[in-house]
Short mmCIF file of C-alpha atoms and ligand atoms in Angstrom, two decimals:
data_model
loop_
_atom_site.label_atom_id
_atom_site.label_comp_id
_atom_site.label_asym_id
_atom_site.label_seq_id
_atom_site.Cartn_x
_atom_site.Cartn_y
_atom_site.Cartn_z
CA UNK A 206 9.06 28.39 -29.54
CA UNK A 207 9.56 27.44 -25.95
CA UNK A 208 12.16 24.64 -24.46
CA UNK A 209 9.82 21.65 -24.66
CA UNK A 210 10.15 17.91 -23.54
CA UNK A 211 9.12 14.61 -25.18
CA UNK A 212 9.44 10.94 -24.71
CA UNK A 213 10.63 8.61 -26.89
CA UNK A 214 11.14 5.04 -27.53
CA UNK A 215 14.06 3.61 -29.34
CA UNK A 216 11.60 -0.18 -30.29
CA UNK A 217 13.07 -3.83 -30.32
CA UNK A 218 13.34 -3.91 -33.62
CA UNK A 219 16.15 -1.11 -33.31
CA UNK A 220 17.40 -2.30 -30.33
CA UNK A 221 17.82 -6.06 -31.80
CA UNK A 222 19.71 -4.07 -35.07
CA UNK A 223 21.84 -2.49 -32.71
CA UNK A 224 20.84 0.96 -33.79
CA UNK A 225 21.06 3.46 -30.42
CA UNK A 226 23.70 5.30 -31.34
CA UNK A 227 23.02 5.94 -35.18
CA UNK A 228 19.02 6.96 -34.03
CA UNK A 229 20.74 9.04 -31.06
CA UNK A 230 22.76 10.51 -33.42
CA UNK A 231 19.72 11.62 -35.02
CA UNK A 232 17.90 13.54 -32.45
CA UNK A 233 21.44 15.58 -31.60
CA UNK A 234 22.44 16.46 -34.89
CA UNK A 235 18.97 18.34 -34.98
CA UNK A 236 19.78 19.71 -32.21
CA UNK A 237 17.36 17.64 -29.69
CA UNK A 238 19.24 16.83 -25.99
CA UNK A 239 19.39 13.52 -24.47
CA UNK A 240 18.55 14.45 -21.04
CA UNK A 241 17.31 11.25 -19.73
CA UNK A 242 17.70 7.49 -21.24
CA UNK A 243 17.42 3.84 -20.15
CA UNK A 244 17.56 0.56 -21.30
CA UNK A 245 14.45 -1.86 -20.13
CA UNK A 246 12.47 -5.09 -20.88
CA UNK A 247 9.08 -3.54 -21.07
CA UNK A 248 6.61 -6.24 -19.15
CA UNK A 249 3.32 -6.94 -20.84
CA UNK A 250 1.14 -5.08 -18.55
CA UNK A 251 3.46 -1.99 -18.93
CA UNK A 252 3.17 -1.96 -23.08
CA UNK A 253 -0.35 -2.57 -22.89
CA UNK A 254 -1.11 0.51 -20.42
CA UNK A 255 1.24 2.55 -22.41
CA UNK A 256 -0.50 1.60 -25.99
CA UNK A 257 -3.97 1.91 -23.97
CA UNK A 258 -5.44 4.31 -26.41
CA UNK A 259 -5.08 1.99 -29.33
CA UNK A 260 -6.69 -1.14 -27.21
CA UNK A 261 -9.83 -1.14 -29.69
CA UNK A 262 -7.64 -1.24 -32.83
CA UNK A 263 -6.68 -4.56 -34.56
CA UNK A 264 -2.65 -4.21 -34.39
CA UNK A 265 -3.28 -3.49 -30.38
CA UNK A 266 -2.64 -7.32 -29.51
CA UNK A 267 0.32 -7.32 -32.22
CA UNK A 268 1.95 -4.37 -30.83
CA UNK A 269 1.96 -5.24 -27.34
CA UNK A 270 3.87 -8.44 -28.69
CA UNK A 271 6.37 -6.53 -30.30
CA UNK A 272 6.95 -3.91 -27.89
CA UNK A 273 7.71 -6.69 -25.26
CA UNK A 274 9.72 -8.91 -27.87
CA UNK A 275 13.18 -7.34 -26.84
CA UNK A 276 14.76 -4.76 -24.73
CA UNK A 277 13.43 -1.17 -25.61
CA UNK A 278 15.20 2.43 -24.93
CA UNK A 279 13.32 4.76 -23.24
CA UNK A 280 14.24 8.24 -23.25
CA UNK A 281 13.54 11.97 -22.57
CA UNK A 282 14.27 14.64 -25.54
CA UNK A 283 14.77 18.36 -24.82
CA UNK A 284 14.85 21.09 -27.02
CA UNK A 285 12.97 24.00 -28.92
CA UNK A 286 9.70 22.68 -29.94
CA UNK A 287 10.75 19.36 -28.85
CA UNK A 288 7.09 17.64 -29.32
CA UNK A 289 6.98 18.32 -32.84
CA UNK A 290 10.83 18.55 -33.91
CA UNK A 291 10.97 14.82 -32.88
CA UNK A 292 8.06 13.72 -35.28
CA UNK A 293 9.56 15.53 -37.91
CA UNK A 294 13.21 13.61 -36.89
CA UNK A 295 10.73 10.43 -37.01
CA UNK A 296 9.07 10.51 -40.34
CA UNK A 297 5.36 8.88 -41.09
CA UNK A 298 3.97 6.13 -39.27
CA UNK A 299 4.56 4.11 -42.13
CA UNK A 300 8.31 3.82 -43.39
CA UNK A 301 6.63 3.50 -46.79
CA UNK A 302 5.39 6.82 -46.53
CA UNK A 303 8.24 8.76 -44.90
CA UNK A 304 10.39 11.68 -45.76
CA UNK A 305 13.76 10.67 -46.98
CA UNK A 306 16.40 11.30 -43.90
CA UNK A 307 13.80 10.82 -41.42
CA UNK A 308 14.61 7.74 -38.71
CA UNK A 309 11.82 5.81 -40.34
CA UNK A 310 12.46 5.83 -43.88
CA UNK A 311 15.72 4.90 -43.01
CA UNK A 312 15.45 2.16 -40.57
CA UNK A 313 11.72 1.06 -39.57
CA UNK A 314 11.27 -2.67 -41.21
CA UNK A 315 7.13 -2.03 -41.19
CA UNK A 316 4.52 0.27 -40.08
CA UNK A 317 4.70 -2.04 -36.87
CA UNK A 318 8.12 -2.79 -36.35
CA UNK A 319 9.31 1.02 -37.01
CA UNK A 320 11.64 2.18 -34.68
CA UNK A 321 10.82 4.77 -32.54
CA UNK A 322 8.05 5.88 -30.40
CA UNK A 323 7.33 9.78 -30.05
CA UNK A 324 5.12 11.39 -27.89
CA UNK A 325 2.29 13.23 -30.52
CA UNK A 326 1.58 16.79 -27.47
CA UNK A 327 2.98 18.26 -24.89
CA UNK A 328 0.08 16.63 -22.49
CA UNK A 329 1.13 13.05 -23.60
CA UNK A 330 5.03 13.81 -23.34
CA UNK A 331 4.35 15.09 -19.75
CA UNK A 332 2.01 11.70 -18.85
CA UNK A 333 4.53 9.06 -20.56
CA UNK A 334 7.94 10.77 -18.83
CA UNK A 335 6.01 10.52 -15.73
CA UNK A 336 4.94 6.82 -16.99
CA UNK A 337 8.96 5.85 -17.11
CA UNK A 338 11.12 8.75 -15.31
CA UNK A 339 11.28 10.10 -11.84
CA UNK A 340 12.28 13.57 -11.79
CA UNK A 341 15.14 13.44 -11.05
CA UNK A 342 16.28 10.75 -13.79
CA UNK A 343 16.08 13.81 -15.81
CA UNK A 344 19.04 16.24 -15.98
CA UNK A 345 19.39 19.09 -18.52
P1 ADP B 246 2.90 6.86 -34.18
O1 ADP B 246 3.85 5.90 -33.50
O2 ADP B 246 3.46 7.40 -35.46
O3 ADP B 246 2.39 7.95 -33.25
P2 ADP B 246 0.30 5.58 -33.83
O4 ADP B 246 0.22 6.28 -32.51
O5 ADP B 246 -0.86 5.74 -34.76
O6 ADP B 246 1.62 5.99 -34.63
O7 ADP B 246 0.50 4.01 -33.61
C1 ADP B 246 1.31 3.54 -32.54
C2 ADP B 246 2.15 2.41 -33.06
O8 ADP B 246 1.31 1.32 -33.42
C3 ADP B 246 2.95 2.70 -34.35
O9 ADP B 246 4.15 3.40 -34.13
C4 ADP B 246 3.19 1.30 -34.88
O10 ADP B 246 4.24 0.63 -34.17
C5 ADP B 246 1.85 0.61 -34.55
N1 ADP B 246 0.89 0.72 -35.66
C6 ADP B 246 0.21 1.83 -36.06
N2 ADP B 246 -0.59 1.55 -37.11
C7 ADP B 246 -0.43 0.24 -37.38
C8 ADP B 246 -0.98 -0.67 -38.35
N3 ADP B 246 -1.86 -0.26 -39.25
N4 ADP B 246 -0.56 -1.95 -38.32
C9 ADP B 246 0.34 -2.39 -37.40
N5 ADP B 246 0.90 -1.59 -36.46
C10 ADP B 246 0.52 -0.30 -36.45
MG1 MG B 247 1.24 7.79 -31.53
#
């Protein structure tokens, strides 16, 4: 498998716990690089284009609350099959339903309020790093 990059979103509700370093700790003890990484208040118009996709669903209004109800990391992981490697690191959508050592089952409080955001393909990683990171933010 090739070198790959994904985003990823360390959510208020981590943040607020004062979590970073134990969820960073995660993605480098499997052996994912933090190559890029900052801390920001996401504005409302920024969550909701970022979430766009889920705009029909019912949570989308709920979401864009939460997202913007603290200060969020936003990062850039590199590694061997990056993409996928971090949604194993993850776990399930729903903490209830996630694999035991994942970042999830460990610290998400809901299926909302869950931890971490991870890019789900290589075409998405490349359009939400551009979304958050200039170029050169990034160094390997
Ligand atoms: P993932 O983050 O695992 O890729 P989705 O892309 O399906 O999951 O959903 C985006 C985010 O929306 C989730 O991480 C979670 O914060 C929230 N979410 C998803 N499903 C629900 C739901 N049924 N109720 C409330 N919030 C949800
Ligand atoms: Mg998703």
């Amino acid at each position: 498998m090739a070198i790959e990059r994904t985003f990823s979103i360390i959510k208020p509700d981590a943040t607020r716990r004062n979590l970073t370093g134990k969820i960073n700790a995660k993605f480098e003890e499997a052996g994912l690089k933090i190559v890029a990484q900052r801390r920001i208040q996401m504005s409302e118009a920024q969550a909701k284009k970022f979430y766009e996709v889920h705009a029909a669903r019912p949570f989308y209004g709920d979401l864009v609350k939460f997202m913007t109800s603290g200060p969020v990391v936003v990062q850039v992981l590199e590694g061997e099959g990056a993409v996928l490697k971090n949604r194993d690191i993850m776990g399930a959508t729903n903490p209830a339903n996630a694999a035991a050592g994942t970042i999830r089952k460990e610290f998400a409080e809901s299926i909302e309020a869950n931890s971490v955001h991870g890019s789900d393909s290589p075409e998405n990683a490349a359009i939400e790093i551009a979304y958050f990171f200039a170029g050169t933010d990034i160094v390997s």
